[in-house]
Amino acid sequence: TALGFVLNVAAKLYGGFTGTEEFVDQRDWKAYPTILSGDLGKRLDISDNIYTVLEMHNAYLDGFILYNGKIRGLYCSNATVVNCEMMYNGSSSKEDSDPTTSGAGIFAYNSDISKCKIHHNISFIGEGGGIYASNSNVRNCDIYNNESYGTRGGGISLYNSIFNNSLIYNCQARKIPLSPFVYGGGVFCNNTSVTDCEIFNNISEYGGGGIYVQNSLVEKTKIYSNKAISGSGGGVISDGASTCLS
């Protein structure tokens, strides 16, 4: 099944209700989680799961958990996502994946992502195990235990975006056969501003264990305890017209 839930209207979706509230601010999305799952057919068998749990455009999502998408949790454009959790989406298996699997947790274009937890997502032959963001703003997020196989950005890949006030840790960019360039275990960024982040305990098979910086600015950011297994730049690789003031 290619798609699960699809939202193509300028609507606002809120999770965290018990059913007795009269106003949105009375809900508690942490105590009463609202879950969208891609787990169809045989339970915990990813092969028959929905490809993308939720696709939305021009919409607002607040207080949801998305998990067990075969390819990804959320695909969004011109959207706002806040107080959400994306987990256990994607796969490290070629048979259970797809050639266009960037952003296993979230694939975002021209969107605003904030106050979210993105963890235990896997992109196979696609960038951004946790998040792939283009022309987007990602802030105040915890991104951890995500992986990308055969490419870059184990935690997050960013293009023409703003990334700030976030934690990125325990993520990996891992190689597969015929994948010579595997960079940015925690972060890969191109033409992006990275500010006030903390990047630690990430691993890349080749270079930029913490972050691979390309034509970008990185400042006021802590980068430590990262590792490049067989290449250079255990913490940072800076490429092109980049500035790192971490």
CSV table of C-alpha atoms in Angstrom, one decimal:
chain,number,residue,atom,x,y,z
A,1,THR,CA,0.0,0.0,0.0
A,2,ALA,CA,1.6,3.3,-1.1
A,3,LEU,CA,-0.2,5.8,1.0
A,4,GLY,CA,-1.9,5.8,4.3
A,5,PHE,CA,-3.5,9.0,5.5
A,6,VAL,CA,-3.6,12.0,3.1
A,7,LEU,CA,-4.4,15.6,3.9
A,8,ASN,CA,-4.5,18.0,1.1
A,9,VAL,CA,-6.4,20.9,2.7
A,10,ALA,CA,-5.4,23.8,4.9
A,11,ALA,CA,-6.6,22.1,8.1
A,12,LYS,CA,-5.3,21.9,11.7
A,13,LEU,CA,-5.0,18.4,13.3
A,14,TYR,CA,-4.5,18.2,17.1
A,15,GLY,CA,-3.8,15.0,19.1
A,16,GLY,CA,-3.9,14.3,22.8
A,17,PHE,CA,-7.6,14.4,23.6
A,18,THR,CA,-9.6,12.1,25.9
A,19,GLY,CA,-12.9,13.3,24.5
A,20,THR,CA,-14.1,15.5,27.4
A,21,GLU,CA,-12.2,18.7,26.5
A,22,GLU,CA,-13.9,21.8,25.2
A,23,PHE,CA,-10.8,23.6,24.1
A,24,VAL,CA,-7.5,22.7,22.4
A,25,ASP,CA,-5.4,23.9,25.3
A,26,GLN,CA,-7.1,21.4,27.7
A,27,ARG,CA,-5.6,18.4,25.9
A,28,ASP,CA,-2.4,16.6,27.0
A,29,TRP,CA,-0.7,15.0,24.1
A,30,LYS,CA,2.0,13.4,26.2
A,31,ALA,CA,-0.4,11.7,28.6
A,32,TYR,CA,-2.9,10.7,25.8
A,33,PRO,CA,-1.0,9.9,22.7
A,34,THR,CA,-2.7,10.0,19.3
A,35,ILE,CA,-1.1,7.3,17.1
A,36,LEU,CA,-1.1,6.9,13.3
A,37,SER,CA,0.4,3.5,12.4
A,38,GLY,CA,1.5,2.1,9.1
A,39,ASP,CA,1.4,-1.5,10.5
A,40,LEU,CA,-1.1,-3.3,8.3
A,41,GLY,CA,-1.6,-7.0,7.7
A,42,LYS,CA,0.7,-9.2,9.9
A,43,ARG,CA,1.7,-7.3,13.0
A,44,LEU,CA,5.3,-6.2,13.1
A,45,ASP,CA,5.9,-7.4,9.6
A,46,ILE,CA,7.2,-4.4,7.7
A,47,SER,CA,6.8,-6.0,4.2
A,48,ASP,CA,3.1,-5.3,4.1
A,49,ASN,CA,3.1,-1.9,5.8
A,50,ILE,CA,1.9,1.4,4.4
A,51,TYR,CA,4.7,3.2,2.5
A,52,THR,CA,4.1,6.6,4.0
A,53,VAL,CA,1.9,6.9,7.1
A,54,LEU,CA,0.8,10.5,6.5
A,55,GLU,CA,1.2,12.8,3.5
A,56,MET,CA,0.0,16.4,4.1
A,57,HIS,CA,0.2,19.7,2.3
A,58,ASN,CA,-0.6,23.2,3.6
A,59,ALA,CA,-1.7,21.7,6.9
A,60,TYR,CA,-0.8,21.9,10.6
A,61,LEU,CA,-0.1,18.8,12.7
A,62,ASP,CA,0.3,19.0,16.5
A,63,GLY,CA,0.6,16.1,19.1
A,64,PHE,CA,0.7,12.9,17.0
A,65,ILE,CA,2.9,9.8,16.9
A,66,LEU,CA,3.6,8.3,13.5
A,67,TYR,CA,5.3,5.0,13.3
A,68,ASN,CA,5.9,1.7,11.3
A,69,GLY,CA,5.8,3.3,7.8
A,70,LYS,CA,7.5,1.0,5.3
A,71,ILE,CA,9.3,4.0,3.8
A,72,ARG,CA,8.6,6.9,6.1
A,73,GLY,CA,6.4,8.4,8.7
A,74,LEU,CA,5.6,11.8,7.3
A,75,TYR,CA,5.8,13.5,3.9
A,76,CYS,CA,4.9,17.2,4.1
A,77,SER,CA,5.1,20.4,2.1
A,78,ASN,CA,4.1,23.9,3.1
A,79,ALA,CA,3.2,22.5,6.5
A,80,THR,CA,3.8,23.0,10.2
A,81,VAL,CA,4.6,20.1,12.5
A,82,VAL,CA,4.9,20.5,16.2
A,83,ASN,CA,5.0,18.3,19.3
A,84,CYS,CA,5.1,15.1,17.2
A,85,GLU,CA,7.1,11.9,17.4
A,86,MET,CA,8.3,9.9,14.4
A,87,MET,CA,9.7,6.5,15.2
A,88,TYR,CA,10.4,3.0,13.7
A,89,ASN,CA,9.8,4.1,10.1
A,90,GLY,CA,11.8,2.7,7.2
A,91,SER,CA,14.0,-0.3,6.8
A,92,SER,CA,17.7,-1.4,6.3
A,93,SER,CA,16.5,-4.1,3.9
A,94,LYS,CA,16.6,-3.6,0.2
A,95,GLU,CA,13.6,-5.9,-0.2
A,96,ASP,CA,11.5,-3.8,2.3
A,97,SER,CA,12.6,-0.4,1.0
A,98,ASP,CA,12.4,1.7,-2.1
A,99,PRO,CA,15.0,3.7,-4.3
A,100,THR,CA,13.6,7.0,-3.0
A,101,THR,CA,13.6,6.6,0.7
A,102,SER,CA,15.1,9.9,1.9
A,103,GLY,CA,13.7,11.2,5.2
A,104,ALA,CA,12.5,8.0,6.8
A,105,GLY,CA,11.1,9.9,9.8
A,106,ILE,CA,10.1,13.1,8.0
A,107,PHE,CA,10.5,14.3,4.4
A,108,ALA,CA,9.8,18.1,4.6
A,109,TYR,CA,9.7,20.7,1.9
A,110,ASN,CA,9.1,24.4,2.7
A,111,SER,CA,7.9,23.4,6.2
A,112,ASP,CA,8.4,24.2,9.8
A,113,ILE,CA,9.3,21.4,12.2
A,114,SER,CA,9.6,22.1,15.9
A,115,LYS,CA,9.5,20.4,19.3
A,116,CYS,CA,9.5,16.9,17.8
A,117,LYS,CA,11.2,13.6,18.7
A,118,ILE,CA,12.6,11.8,15.7
A,119,HIS,CA,14.2,8.4,16.5
A,120,HIS,CA,14.8,4.8,15.3
A,121,ASN,CA,14.1,5.6,11.7
A,122,ILE,CA,16.1,4.1,8.8
A,123,SER,CA,16.7,5.3,5.2
A,124,PHE,CA,18.0,2.8,2.7
A,125,ILE,CA,19.8,4.4,-0.3
A,126,GLY,CA,18.3,7.7,0.8
A,127,GLU,CA,19.5,10.7,2.8
A,128,GLY,CA,18.4,11.7,6.2
A,129,GLY,CA,17.6,8.7,8.3
A,130,GLY,CA,15.6,10.9,10.7
A,131,ILE,CA,14.7,14.0,8.6
A,132,TYR,CA,15.3,15.2,5.0
A,133,ALA,CA,14.5,18.9,4.9
A,134,SER,CA,14.6,21.3,2.0
A,135,ASN,CA,13.8,25.0,2.3
A,136,SER,CA,12.6,24.3,5.8
A,137,ASN,CA,13.0,25.4,9.4
A,138,VAL,CA,13.8,22.6,11.9
A,139,ARG,CA,14.2,23.7,15.6
A,140,ASN,CA,13.9,22.5,19.2
A,141,CYS,CA,14.0,18.8,18.1
A,142,ASP,CA,15.6,15.7,19.5
A,143,ILE,CA,17.0,13.5,16.7
A,144,TYR,CA,18.5,10.2,17.8
A,145,ASN,CA,19.1,6.6,16.9
A,146,ASN,CA,18.5,7.1,13.2
A,147,GLU,CA,20.4,5.6,10.3
A,148,SER,CA,21.0,6.1,6.6
A,149,TYR,CA,22.4,3.3,4.5
A,150,GLY,CA,24.5,4.0,1.4
A,151,THR,CA,24.5,7.8,1.5
A,152,ARG,CA,24.6,10.7,4.0
A,153,GLY,CA,22.9,12.3,6.9
A,154,GLY,CA,22.3,9.5,9.4
A,155,GLY,CA,20.3,11.9,11.6
A,156,ILE,CA,19.3,14.7,9.3
A,157,SER,CA,20.0,16.1,5.8
A,158,LEU,CA,19.3,19.8,5.2
A,159,TYR,CA,19.3,21.8,2.0
A,160,ASN,CA,18.6,25.6,2.0
A,161,SER,CA,17.3,25.3,5.5
A,162,ILE,CA,17.6,26.6,9.0
A,163,PHE,CA,18.5,24.2,11.9
A,164,ASN,CA,18.7,25.4,15.5
A,165,ASN,CA,18.4,24.5,19.2
A,166,SER,CA,18.3,20.8,18.6
A,167,LEU,CA,20.1,17.6,19.8
A,168,ILE,CA,21.5,15.0,17.3
A,169,TYR,CA,23.0,11.9,18.8
A,170,ASN,CA,23.5,8.2,18.3
A,171,CYS,CA,22.9,8.4,14.6
A,172,GLN,CA,24.9,6.6,11.8
A,173,ALA,CA,25.6,6.9,8.1
A,174,ARG,CA,26.4,3.4,7.1
A,175,LYS,CA,27.8,1.9,3.9
A,176,ILE,CA,26.5,-0.8,1.7
A,177,PRO,CA,28.2,-2.4,-1.3
A,178,LEU,CA,29.0,0.1,-4.1
A,179,SER,CA,28.4,3.1,-1.9
A,180,PRO,CA,31.8,4.8,-1.7
A,181,PHE,CA,30.7,8.1,-0.2
A,182,VAL,CA,28.9,7.9,3.1
A,183,TYR,CA,29.2,11.1,5.1
A,184,GLY,CA,27.6,13.0,8.0
A,185,GLY,CA,26.7,10.5,10.6
A,186,GLY,CA,24.7,13.1,12.5
A,187,VAL,CA,24.1,15.9,10.1
A,188,PHE,CA,24.7,16.6,6.4
A,189,CYS,CA,23.9,20.2,5.4
A,190,ASN,CA,24.1,22.2,2.2
A,191,ASN,CA,23.5,26.0,2.0
A,192,THR,CA,22.1,25.8,5.6
A,193,SER,CA,22.5,27.7,8.8
A,194,VAL,CA,23.1,25.5,11.9
A,195,THR,CA,22.9,27.3,15.3
A,196,ASP,CA,22.8,26.4,19.0
A,197,CYS,CA,22.8,22.6,18.4
A,198,GLU,CA,24.5,19.7,20.1
A,199,ILE,CA,25.9,16.9,18.0
A,200,PHE,CA,27.4,13.9,19.7
A,201,ASN,CA,28.0,10.2,19.6
A,202,ASN,CA,27.3,9.9,15.9
A,203,ILE,CA,29.2,7.7,13.4
A,204,SER,CA,30.0,7.8,9.7
A,205,GLU,CA,31.6,5.1,7.8
A,206,TYR,CA,33.9,7.5,5.9
A,207,GLY,CA,33.9,11.2,7.0
A,208,GLY,CA,32.2,13.8,9.0
A,209,GLY,CA,31.1,11.6,11.9
A,210,GLY,CA,29.3,14.5,13.6
A,211,ILE,CA,28.5,16.8,10.7
A,212,TYR,CA,29.4,17.2,7.0
A,213,VAL,CA,29.2,20.9,6.2
A,214,GLN,CA,28.8,22.1,2.6
A,215,ASN,CA,28.5,25.8,1.7
A,216,SER,CA,26.9,26.4,5.1
A,217,LEU,CA,27.3,28.2,8.4
A,218,VAL,CA,27.7,26.4,11.7
A,219,GLU,CA,27.9,28.5,14.9
A,220,LYS,CA,27.3,28.2,18.7
A,221,THR,CA,27.2,24.4,18.3
A,222,LYS,CA,28.7,21.7,20.4
A,223,ILE,CA,30.3,18.9,18.4
A,224,TYR,CA,31.9,16.1,20.4
A,225,SER,CA,32.4,12.3,20.8
A,226,ASN,CA,31.7,11.6,17.1
A,227,LYS,CA,33.6,9.1,14.9
A,228,ALA,CA,34.5,8.5,11.3
A,229,ILE,CA,35.4,4.8,10.9
A,230,SER,CA,37.7,4.8,7.8
A,231,GLY,CA,37.8,8.5,6.7
A,232,SER,CA,38.7,11.9,8.0
A,233,GLY,CA,36.9,14.4,10.1
A,234,GLY,CA,35.6,12.4,13.1
A,235,GLY,CA,33.8,15.5,14.2
A,236,VAL,CA,33.5,17.8,11.2
A,237,ILE,CA,34.2,17.9,7.4
A,238,SER,CA,33.9,21.4,5.9
A,239,ASP,CA,33.5,21.5,2.2
A,240,GLY,CA,33.1,24.5,-0.1
A,241,ALA,CA,32.4,28.0,1.2
A,242,SER,CA,31.6,26.9,4.8
A,243,THR,CA,32.3,28.4,8.1
A,244,CYS,CA,32.3,26.5,11.4
A,245,LEU,CA,32.3,28.6,14.6
A,246,SER,CA,31.4,25.8,17.0
